């Protein structure tokens, strides 16, 4: 008599509800960490495919926007596999990476010092850095205001912030192309190539979680950054926020 296989165990921390909604609060934090642990081994390859190789250019633009002296200490917040850290080192800055996913940190290919930490509670003294960068992580945070406040705490007066993330283009034609790519092609590629297909349905859903540019700038100013700017790249599909610590 052959026994039928037991039903698959439910994902302990699904990053999307069955109806495609995002989890909230601590449930989101746990789900996001578990998702990045799962996707870490194939993360860099999927990143290059999804961004059509443009992600490197976006990070280099953000690094250039810091405009610091060589040797400046820069925190790469939510560093993932360390792409930003490599660009920072190439610009002759001294990066330190921080991320809460042990899987992502284990997959880094960088000589940068790394620390496992949550962005809301960094094990770093006040004003320890000349700048902070954050690549494609804003939409993953549960509480952006707390993360920005913590970012302001660890950067000294006159220091810089540069945060990159996905965005939705304003212009209808570009928005349609963006929707076809991120809501059609990317989830399909995720199903074919990733060990966690849900992660690539989560991506467009999480972009919608981000507040509009004006609100992001307000938040940055409310925690102590001045001279704040918001620019978009690649037809509005990527945004870069910058500011200077008051
Ligand atoms: C899309 S990846 C981006 C990685 C890298 N910055 C890049 O540019 O490729 C988002 C990263 O944010 C990290 N992350 C999300 N929430 C976090 C939190 N609360 N504290 C620390 N890291 C977090 C994830 O573990 C993941 O490595």
XYZ file of N, CA and C and ligand atoms in Angstrom:
765
model
N 0.839 -1.186 0.000
C 0.000 0.000 0.000
C 0.883 1.248 0.000
N 0.667 2.161 -0.962
C 1.529 3.351 -0.983
C 0.842 4.519 -0.280
N 1.595 5.126 0.619
C 1.059 6.278 1.345
C 1.202 7.527 0.485
N 0.183 8.385 0.460
C 0.330 9.628 -0.306
C 1.224 10.585 0.481
N 2.027 11.399 -0.253
C 2.962 12.284 0.455
C 2.208 13.283 1.318
N 2.820 13.660 2.452
C 2.135 14.634 3.316
C 2.025 15.971 2.592
N 0.991 16.750 2.890
C 0.886 18.063 2.239
C 2.088 18.928 2.594
N 2.514 19.773 1.621
C 3.661 20.639 1.875
C 3.367 21.544 3.067
N 4.400 21.712 3.911
C 4.230 22.599 5.068
C 4.043 24.025 4.580
N 3.137 24.784 5.199
C 2.984 26.182 4.765
C 4.265 26.963 5.048
N 4.556 27.944 4.183
C 5.703 28.816 4.402
C 5.547 29.474 5.772
N 6.557 29.339 6.660
C 6.402 29.887 8.006
C 6.297 31.406 8.010
N 6.805 32.024 6.965
C 6.771 33.492 6.947
C 6.508 33.974 5.530
N 5.263 33.813 5.014
C 5.000 34.245 3.638
C 5.112 35.759 3.518
N 5.753 36.199 2.431
C 5.996 37.620 2.273
C 4.820 38.319 1.583
N 3.886 37.529 1.065
C 2.672 38.064 0.457
C 1.503 37.198 0.887
N 0.376 37.847 1.201
C -0.821 37.078 1.488
C -1.328 36.410 0.216
N -2.259 35.453 0.362
C -2.802 34.744 -0.794
C -3.413 35.736 -1.786
N -3.933 36.868 -1.279
C -4.541 37.877 -2.150
C -3.525 38.923 -2.633
N -2.219 38.647 -2.393
C -1.177 39.546 -2.891
C -0.909 40.743 -1.989
N -1.513 40.774 -0.798
C -1.276 41.916 0.092
C 0.006 41.700 0.898
N 0.590 42.826 1.330
C 1.823 42.770 2.117
C 1.499 42.550 3.586
N 2.334 41.765 4.282
C 2.148 41.703 5.730
C 2.541 43.035 6.360
N 2.111 43.251 7.570
C 2.391 44.522 8.262
C 3.179 44.258 9.540
N 3.779 45.316 10.070
C 4.400 45.271 11.386
C 5.463 44.192 11.502
N 5.485 43.559 12.677
C 6.540 42.580 12.937
C 6.437 41.372 12.006
N 5.208 41.060 11.557
C 5.041 39.940 10.619
C 5.805 40.231 9.334
N 5.769 41.495 8.895
C 6.501 41.868 7.679
C 8.019 41.731 7.920
N 8.482 42.208 9.067
C 9.928 42.161 9.348
C 10.439 40.716 9.286
N 9.713 39.816 9.941
C 10.128 38.404 9.974
C 10.078 37.812 8.562
N 9.015 38.136 7.817
C 8.846 37.577 6.469
C 9.931 38.097 5.518
N 10.268 39.391 5.642
C 11.276 39.979 4.743
C 12.651 39.358 5.029
N 12.971 39.211 6.300
C 14.271 38.616 6.640
C 14.363 37.179 6.102
N 13.293 36.412 6.310
C 13.293 35.020 5.839
C 13.381 34.965 4.319
N 12.687 35.895 3.640
C 12.721 35.906 2.169
C 14.137 36.177 1.670
N 14.811 37.175 2.261
C 16.166 37.470 1.778
C 17.139 36.338 2.114
N 16.930 35.675 3.239
C 17.762 34.493 3.520
C 17.596 33.465 2.399
N 16.363 33.277 1.932
C 16.105 32.260 0.897
C 16.683 32.658 -0.453
N 16.535 33.933 -0.846
C 16.933 34.319 -2.212
C 18.418 34.656 -2.318
N 19.109 34.758 -1.171
C 20.492 35.266 -1.176
C 21.409 34.604 -2.220
N 21.394 33.257 -2.338
C 22.379 32.650 -3.263
C 22.212 33.108 -4.711
N 20.973 33.378 -5.136
C 20.777 33.784 -6.535
C 20.484 35.265 -6.688
N 20.638 36.020 -5.594
C 20.191 37.424 -5.576
C 20.897 38.274 -6.635
N 22.220 38.167 -6.720
C 22.968 39.059 -7.634
C 22.558 38.802 -9.085
N 22.422 37.530 -9.436
C 22.067 37.208 -10.822
C 20.678 37.764 -11.161
N 19.718 37.543 -10.245
C 18.365 38.050 -10.510
C 18.352 39.578 -10.571
N 19.149 40.198 -9.726
C 19.223 41.659 -9.712
C 19.676 42.211 -11.060
N 20.708 41.595 -11.626
C 21.220 42.060 -12.924
C 20.160 41.875 -14.009
N 19.440 40.743 -13.943
C 18.426 40.473 -14.969
C 17.280 41.467 -14.844
N 16.766 41.619 -13.627
C 15.604 42.489 -13.411
C 15.908 43.929 -13.802
N 17.130 44.376 -13.491
C 17.466 45.790 -13.752
C 18.081 45.963 -15.136
N 18.139 44.880 -15.897
C 18.786 44.900 -17.218
C 20.213 45.442 -17.100
N 20.844 45.114 -15.973
C 22.239 45.516 -15.745
C 22.416 46.968 -15.341
N 21.304 47.698 -15.188
C 21.413 49.138 -14.900
C 21.647 49.429 -13.413
N 21.446 48.425 -12.547
C 21.564 48.708 -11.109
C 22.947 49.231 -10.745
N 23.966 48.786 -11.466
C 25.329 49.268 -11.147
C 25.439 50.767 -11.424
N 24.832 51.170 -12.549
C 24.884 52.597 -12.898
C 24.144 53.426 -11.849
N 22.982 52.932 -11.380
C 22.204 53.670 -10.379
C 23.020 53.835 -9.091
N 23.686 52.753 -8.666
C 24.465 52.861 -7.423
C 25.634 53.820 -7.599
N 26.280 53.760 -8.775
C 27.419 54.674 -8.983
C 26.948 56.129 -8.979
N 25.764 56.396 -9.513
C 25.206 57.760 -9.474
C 25.001 58.188 -8.020
N 24.495 57.276 -7.206
C 24.262 57.601 -5.789
C 25.586 57.860 -5.071
N 26.585 57.053 -5.362
C 27.898 57.240 -4.720
C 28.474 58.600 -5.124
N 28.336 58.950 -6.407
C 28.859 60.242 -6.875
C 28.139 61.397 -6.172
N 26.846 61.203 -5.863
C 26.063 62.276 -5.230
C 26.527 62.561 -3.801
N 27.288 61.643 -3.199
C 27.770 61.887 -1.833
C 28.803 63.010 -1.825
N 29.667 63.026 -2.854
C 30.674 64.090 -3.012
C 31.479 64.317 -1.732
N 32.086 63.237 -1.237
C 32.883 63.321 -0.008
C 34.372 63.222 -0.339
N 35.196 63.479 0.661
C 36.638 63.324 0.455
C 37.017 61.846 0.511
N 38.093 61.467 -0.177
C 38.562 60.080 -0.089
C 38.799 59.699 1.378
N 38.489 58.447 1.694
C 38.681 57.981 3.068
C 37.456 58.176 3.940
N 36.404 58.833 3.410
C 35.196 59.060 4.210
C 34.586 57.718 4.627
N 34.059 57.693 5.868
C 33.434 56.464 6.397
C 31.959 56.469 6.032
N 31.551 55.426 5.308
C 30.171 55.392 4.804
C 29.496 54.090 5.244
N 28.339 54.214 5.864
C 27.571 53.028 6.245
C 26.689 52.611 5.072
N 26.839 51.370 4.642
C 25.984 50.793 3.598
C 24.845 50.071 4.316
N 23.735 50.790 4.490
C 22.605 50.264 5.268
C 21.798 49.281 4.430
N 21.483 48.120 5.032
C 20.783 47.052 4.303
C 21.621 46.675 3.087
N 22.872 46.348 3.367
C 23.905 46.185 2.317
C 23.671 44.972 1.439
N 22.863 44.002 1.899
C 22.641 42.811 1.083
C 23.955 42.128 0.755
N 24.174 41.848 -0.520
C 25.395 41.148 -0.923
C 26.559 42.116 -1.168
N 26.373 43.391 -0.871
C 27.524 44.302 -0.829
C 27.828 45.069 -2.101
N 26.879 45.150 -3.026
C 27.151 45.874 -4.274
C 27.524 47.338 -4.029
N 26.760 47.996 -3.149
C 27.031 49.408 -2.861
C 28.421 49.538 -2.225
N 28.731 48.610 -1.321
C 30.031 48.679 -0.627
C 31.184 48.602 -1.621
N 31.028 47.763 -2.626
C 32.107 47.666 -3.629
C 32.267 48.983 -4.376
N 31.134 49.613 -4.730
C 31.223 50.905 -5.440
C 31.804 51.993 -4.536
N 31.451 51.928 -3.249
C 31.995 52.912 -2.298
C 33.507 52.743 -2.173
N 33.943 51.489 -2.086
C 35.389 51.235 -1.978
C 36.100 51.690 -3.254
N 35.449 51.455 -4.406
C 36.062 51.874 -5.681
C 36.188 53.396 -5.744
N 35.296 54.104 -5.035
C 35.360 55.574 -4.995
C 36.320 56.045 -3.892
N 37.043 55.123 -3.288
C 38.041 55.385 -2.237
C 37.432 55.857 -0.920
N 36.166 55.449 -0.696
C 35.567 55.639 0.619
C 35.835 54.384 1.459
N 35.498 54.477 2.764
C 35.685 53.326 3.655
C 34.309 52.839 4.110
N 33.742 51.851 3.382
C 32.387 51.396 3.736
C 32.375 50.396 4.891
N 31.232 50.380 5.589
C 30.890 49.315 6.531
C 29.477 48.891 6.152
N 29.243 47.590 6.041
C 27.916 47.113 5.638
C 27.108 46.642 6.838
N 25.806 46.905 6.814
C 24.912 46.399 7.873
C 23.666 45.824 7.223
N 23.255 44.656 7.671
C 22.040 44.018 7.134
C 21.536 43.028 8.184
N 20.218 42.790 8.202
C 19.706 41.836 9.199
C 19.594 40.417 8.671
N 19.826 40.215 7.373
C 19.706 38.867 6.816
C 21.056 38.158 6.847
N 21.135 37.102 7.669
C 22.390 36.340 7.744
C 22.705 35.729 6.385
N 21.647 35.339 5.639
C 21.860 34.735 4.319
C 22.500 35.714 3.348
N 22.003 36.953 3.338
C 22.566 37.962 2.427
C 24.017 38.265 2.828
N 24.261 38.410 4.116
C 25.636 38.710 4.550
C 26.573 37.565 4.171
N 26.086 36.334 4.282
C 26.936 35.182 3.938
C 27.237 35.143 2.448
N 26.364 35.752 1.640
C 26.546 35.717 0.176
C 27.361 36.909 -0.336
N 27.836 37.776 0.562
C 28.580 38.956 0.085
C 29.913 38.531 -0.515
N 30.332 39.328 -1.498
C 31.651 39.109 -2.100
C 32.419 40.416 -1.958
N 32.724 40.771 -0.724
C 33.391 42.046 -0.506
C 34.288 41.953 0.722
N 35.336 42.742 0.712
C 36.242 42.781 1.866
C 35.738 43.765 2.916
N 34.611 44.392 2.649
C 34.043 45.390 3.562
C 33.702 44.766 4.912
N 34.016 45.431 6.027
C 33.535 44.929 7.327
C 32.006 44.929 7.354
N 31.446 43.872 7.922
C 29.991 43.713 7.913
C 29.479 43.528 9.324
N 28.255 44.003 9.558
C 27.639 43.765 10.850
C 26.197 43.327 10.604
N 25.764 42.336 11.384
C 24.367 41.912 11.268
C 23.542 42.768 12.231
N 22.665 43.561 11.677
C 21.908 44.496 12.527
C 20.624 44.898 11.835
N 19.644 45.259 12.670
C 18.392 45.799 12.139
C 18.568 47.311 11.951
N 18.042 47.802 10.849
C 18.203 49.221 10.507
C 17.559 50.145 11.529
N 16.669 49.630 12.350
C 16.019 50.494 13.341
C 16.827 50.611 14.629
N 17.869 49.804 14.780
C 18.670 49.834 16.023
C 20.100 49.458 15.677
N 20.857 50.417 15.163
C 22.204 50.119 14.686
C 23.201 50.131 15.852
N 24.065 49.123 15.916
C 25.042 49.073 17.010
C 26.228 49.985 16.706
N 25.943 51.262 16.592
C 26.915 52.238 16.101
C 26.781 53.494 16.969
N 27.904 54.090 17.402
C 27.796 55.330 18.180
C 27.202 56.475 17.367
N 26.711 57.480 18.059
C 26.187 58.674 17.386
C 27.276 59.290 16.504
N 26.878 59.814 15.363
C 27.752 60.616 14.491
C 29.027 59.869 14.066
N 28.936 58.538 13.955
C 30.135 57.747 13.650
C 30.516 57.793 12.168
N 29.576 58.197 11.303
C 29.826 58.100 9.861
C 29.766 59.459 9.178
N 30.501 59.525 8.053
C 30.453 60.718 7.205
C 29.257 60.665 6.262
N 28.718 59.480 6.061
C 27.558 59.346 5.165
C 26.919 57.978 5.366
N 25.702 57.873 4.852
C 24.988 56.596 4.866
C 24.357 56.414 3.485
N 24.453 55.212 2.945
C 23.746 54.915 1.698
C 22.810 53.740 1.960
N 21.777 53.650 1.156
C 20.818 52.558 1.325
C 20.282 52.201 -0.060
N 20.484 50.968 -0.471
C 20.094 50.558 -1.817
C 18.905 49.625 -1.826
N 17.781 50.071 -2.366
C 16.621 49.226 -2.654
C 16.074 48.511 -1.418
N 16.121 49.213 -0.292
C 15.639 48.599 0.949
C 14.525 49.400 1.605
N 14.316 50.645 1.191
C 13.320 51.474 1.890
C 11.968 50.779 1.941
N 11.579 50.158 0.805
C 10.233 49.554 0.743
C 10.146 48.291 1.578
N 11.314 47.787 2.038
C 11.297 46.585 2.876
C 11.155 46.894 4.354
N 11.399 48.160 4.725
C 11.350 48.495 6.146
C 9.903 48.567 6.621
N 9.737 48.279 7.903
C 8.405 48.348 8.493
C 8.081 49.784 8.881
N 9.099 50.498 9.359
C 8.866 51.837 9.897
C 9.956 52.773 9.365
N 9.639 53.408 8.226
C 10.630 54.257 7.555
C 11.107 55.402 8.442
N 10.183 55.980 9.200
C 10.562 57.133 10.012
C 11.624 56.746 11.037
N 11.450 55.595 11.660
C 12.434 55.145 12.648
C 13.781 54.875 11.972
N 13.745 54.291 10.774
C 15.004 54.014 10.062
C 15.697 55.327 9.687
N 14.934 56.298 9.212
C 15.547 57.598 8.867
C 16.115 58.273 10.122
N 15.369 58.145 11.235
C 15.844 58.773 12.482
C 17.158 58.136 12.921
N 17.220 56.812 12.797
C 18.445 56.091 13.175
C 19.583 56.451 12.214
N 19.260 56.647 10.952
C 20.271 57.056 9.961
C 20.827 58.430 10.333
N 19.931 59.330 10.728
C 20.371 60.683 11.108
C 21.251 60.630 12.356
N 20.957 59.703 13.238
C 21.733 59.599 14.482
C 23.183 59.219 14.213
N 23.408 58.322 13.229
C 24.766 57.784 13.056
C 25.615 58.622 12.102
N 25.017 59.661 11.489
C 25.768 60.524 10.565
C 26.026 61.868 11.260
N 27.261 62.348 11.186
C 27.564 63.620 11.878
C 27.049 64.807 11.079
N 26.996 65.938 11.750
C 26.533 67.161 11.108
C 27.389 67.440 9.869
N 26.741 67.746 8.773
C 27.467 67.975 7.511
C 27.627 66.705 6.692
N 27.302 65.546 7.299
C 27.399 64.280 6.583
C 26.240 64.112 5.593
N 26.304 63.052 4.797
C 25.366 62.914 3.683
C 24.551 61.629 3.770
N 23.409 61.657 3.104
C 22.610 60.439 2.927
C 22.273 60.308 1.448
N 22.283 59.068 0.942
C 21.827 58.789 -0.426
C 21.090 57.452 -0.400
N 19.810 57.499 -0.727
C 18.988 56.287 -0.684
C 18.336 56.059 -2.052
N 18.550 54.884 -2.567
C 17.992 54.495 -3.875
C 16.835 53.547 -3.666
N 15.838 53.652 -4.513
C 14.823 52.593 -4.490
C 14.061 52.572 -5.807
N 13.268 51.549 -5.968
C 12.408 51.462 -7.149
C 11.350 52.557 -7.079
N 10.755 52.883 -8.213
C 9.686 53.882 -8.264
C 8.758 53.506 -9.416
N 7.620 54.172 -9.447
C 6.677 53.952 -10.542
C 6.664 55.212 -11.409
N 6.967 55.082 -12.714
C 7.023 56.270 -13.567
C 5.709 57.039 -13.578
N 5.816 58.389 -13.698
C 4.623 59.243 -13.779
C 3.962 59.138 -15.153
N 4.776 59.078 -16.196
C 4.224 59.150 -17.557
C 3.582 57.817 -17.945
N 2.365 57.933 -18.523
C 1.510 56.753 -18.725
C 2.211 55.647 -19.525
N 2.893 56.038 -20.596
C 3.510 55.015 -21.446
C 4.623 54.278 -20.703
N 5.436 55.067 -19.990
C 6.529 54.459 -19.230
C 5.976 53.613 -18.086
N 4.869 54.100 -17.491
C 4.253 53.332 -16.396
C 3.718 52.001 -16.923
N 3.173 52.024 -18.129
C 2.653 50.777 -18.708
C 3.806 49.794 -18.948
N 4.911 50.305 -19.494
C 6.071 49.438 -19.730
C 6.606 48.881 -18.420
N 6.651 49.745 -17.397
C 7.133 49.342 -16.079
C 6.229 48.251 -15.496
N 4.912 48.410 -15.682
C 3.964 47.423 -15.152
C 4.139 46.076 -15.856
N 4.291 46.128 -17.185
C 4.469 44.872 -17.936
C 5.725 44.154 -17.446
N 6.787 44.941 -17.231
C 8.050 44.317 -16.818
C 7.951 43.774 -15.390
N 7.537 44.654 -14.445
C 7.624 44.257 -13.035
C 6.461 43.376 -12.572
N 5.295 43.514 -13.200
C 4.158 42.693 -12.745
C 3.942 41.482 -13.643
N 4.588 41.486 -14.838
C 4.439 40.360 -15.747
C 5.723 39.564 -15.870
N 6.745 40.196 -16.468
C 7.968 39.459 -16.785
C 8.764 39.056 -15.543
N 8.910 39.991 -14.595
C 9.766 39.687 -13.437
C 9.220 38.518 -12.602
N 7.905 38.495 -12.258
C 7.407 37.323 -11.528
C 7.592 36.014 -12.319
N 7.464 36.110 -13.660
C 7.669 34.908 -14.477
C 9.130 34.447 -14.392
N 10.058 35.405 -14.522
C 11.481 35.066 -14.396
C 11.763 34.494 -13.005
N 11.105 35.088 -11.989
C 11.279 34.587 -10.628
C 10.847 33.135 -10.517
N 9.715 32.801 -11.196
C 9.227 31.408 -11.139
C 10.218 30.463 -11.795
N 10.859 30.966 -12.886
C 11.762 30.096 -13.642
C 13.137 29.975 -12.983
N 13.597 31.080 -12.390
C 15.007 31.137 -12.008
C 15.272 31.192 -10.511
N 14.263 31.530 -9.710
C 14.552 31.747 -8.296
C 13.999 30.614 -7.452
N 14.646 30.397 -6.306
C 14.145 29.378 -5.398
C 12.985 29.925 -4.551
N 12.672 31.219 -4.723
C 11.551 31.805 -3.989
C 10.745 32.714 -4.926
N 9.908 32.119 -5.795
C 9.173 32.916 -6.780
C 8.367 34.044 -6.154
N 7.843 33.838 -4.925
C 7.032 34.886 -4.283
C 7.816 36.176 -4.103
N 9.145 36.037 -3.943
C 9.974 37.225 -3.736
C 9.834 38.177 -4.915
N 9.584 37.641 -6.101
C 9.540 38.477 -7.297
C 8.103 38.915 -7.637
N 7.137 38.432 -6.870
C 5.800 39.052 -6.853
C 5.764 40.137 -5.777
N 6.546 39.902 -4.730
C 6.619 40.879 -3.633
C 7.220 42.202 -4.108
N 8.173 42.123 -5.056
C 8.910 43.325 -5.470
C 7.976 44.458 -5.930
N 7.106 44.241 -6.928
C 6.224 45.351 -7.306
C 5.224 45.710 -6.210
N 4.788 44.712 -5.450
C 3.833 45.012 -4.371
C 4.492 45.921 -3.334
N 5.763 45.655 -3.044
C 6.439 46.442 -2.008
C 6.767 47.846 -2.501
N 6.956 48.021 -3.807
C 7.208 49.368 -4.336
C 5.995 50.252 -4.069
N 4.823 49.657 -4.171
C 3.603 50.419 -3.913
C 3.506 50.840 -2.442
N 4.264 50.164 -1.566
C 4.265 50.510 -0.136
C 4.958 51.849 0.119
N 5.873 52.238 -0.800
C 6.651 53.467 -0.578
C 5.767 54.713 -0.660
N 5.954 55.647 0.268
C 5.198 56.908 0.169
C 5.663 57.714 -1.040
N 4.866 58.702 -1.465
C 5.284 59.559 -2.576
C 6.537 60.362 -2.218
N 7.202 60.875 -3.266
C 8.474 61.577 -3.078
C 8.372 62.691 -2.038
N 7.289 63.477 -2.101
C 7.168 64.618 -1.183
C 7.157 64.139 0.272
N 6.495 63.018 0.517
C 6.436 62.481 1.882
C 7.813 61.957 2.317
N 8.527 61.318 1.383
C 9.872 60.820 1.708
C 10.785 61.993 2.085
N 10.690 63.074 1.325
C 11.520 64.255 1.608
C 11.126 64.872 2.947
N 9.816 64.930 3.218
C 9.345 65.443 4.517
C 9.927 64.623 5.665
N 9.890 63.304 5.486
C 10.407 62.420 6.536
C 11.893 62.684 6.774
N 12.648 62.818 5.677
C 14.090 63.072 5.816
C 14.326 64.374 6.568
N 13.551 65.400 6.211
C 13.732 66.706 6.869
C 13.318 66.623 8.339
N 12.284 65.840 8.616
C 11.771 65.782 9.998
C 12.779 65.130 10.945
N 13.700 64.315 10.413
C 14.679 63.660 11.302
C 16.006 64.417 11.340
N 16.126 65.511 10.539
C 17.335 66.334 10.671
C 18.208 66.423 9.429
N 17.678 66.037 8.267
C 18.452 66.247 7.036
C 17.956 67.527 6.358
N 18.884 68.262 5.762
C 18.536 69.482 5.030
C 19.061 69.334 3.602
N 18.777 70.349 2.789
C 19.246 70.332 1.400
C 18.860 68.999 0.737
N 17.615 68.600 0.939
C 17.166 67.285 0.452
C 16.727 67.377 -1.020
N 17.010 66.322 -1.749
C 16.645 66.291 -3.170
C 16.101 64.919 -3.538
N 15.231 64.942 -4.527
C 14.675 63.691 -5.060
C 14.821 63.738 -6.565
N 15.518 62.745 -7.133
C 15.605 62.678 -8.599
C 15.212 61.268 -9.026
N 14.726 61.167 -10.249
C 14.422 59.837 -10.780
C 15.366 59.527 -11.940
N 15.497 58.246 -12.208
C 16.366 57.783 -13.298
C 15.603 56.746 -14.117
N 16.118 56.474 -15.288
C 15.582 55.417 -16.147
C 14.057 55.563 -16.307
N 13.671 56.743 -16.765
C 12.261 56.987 -17.058
C 11.371 57.013 -15.839
N 11.957 57.190 -14.667
C 11.140 57.273 -13.448
C 10.984 55.934 -12.746
N 11.722 54.920 -13.168
C 11.555 53.613 -12.527
C 12.467 53.426 -11.311
N 13.359 54.406 -11.108
C 14.237 54.369 -9.930
C 14.310 55.773 -9.351
N 14.343 55.866 -8.017
C 14.435 57.184 -7.387
C 15.654 57.237 -6.481
N 16.213 58.444 -6.397
C 17.372 58.692 -5.537
C 17.048 59.876 -4.631
N 17.123 59.619 -3.329
C 16.913 60.670 -2.319
C 18.266 61.040 -1.755
N 18.540 62.330 -1.635
C 19.799 62.754 -1.022
C 19.534 63.855 -0.008
N 20.454 64.030 0.908
C 20.332 65.102 1.882
C 21.625 65.249 2.658
N 21.683 66.324 3.437
C 22.862 66.624 4.259
C 22.394 66.727 5.704
N 23.149 66.121 6.619
C 22.773 66.152 8.044
C 22.979 67.562 8.580
N 21.921 68.072 9.212
C 22.007 69.439 9.757
C 23.010 69.487 10.908
C 16.647 44.451 -2.155
S 17.909 44.103 -1.001
C 19.103 45.339 -1.399
C 20.513 44.939 -1.082
C 21.582 45.948 -1.490
N 21.473 47.172 -0.734
C 21.534 46.256 -2.971
O 21.582 47.437 -3.327
O 21.498 45.302 -3.763
C 17.220 44.700 0.507
C 18.072 44.372 1.718
O 17.505 45.019 2.852
C 17.724 44.186 3.972
N 16.804 44.618 5.030
C 15.452 44.723 4.937
N 14.949 45.168 6.107
C 16.000 45.365 6.943
C 16.119 45.824 8.274
N 15.041 46.172 8.994
N 17.348 45.916 8.811
C 18.456 45.564 8.093
N 18.406 45.099 6.820
C 17.186 45.009 6.250
C 17.455 42.800 3.429
O 17.979 41.793 4.245
C 18.139 42.889 2.064
O 19.475 42.477 2.114
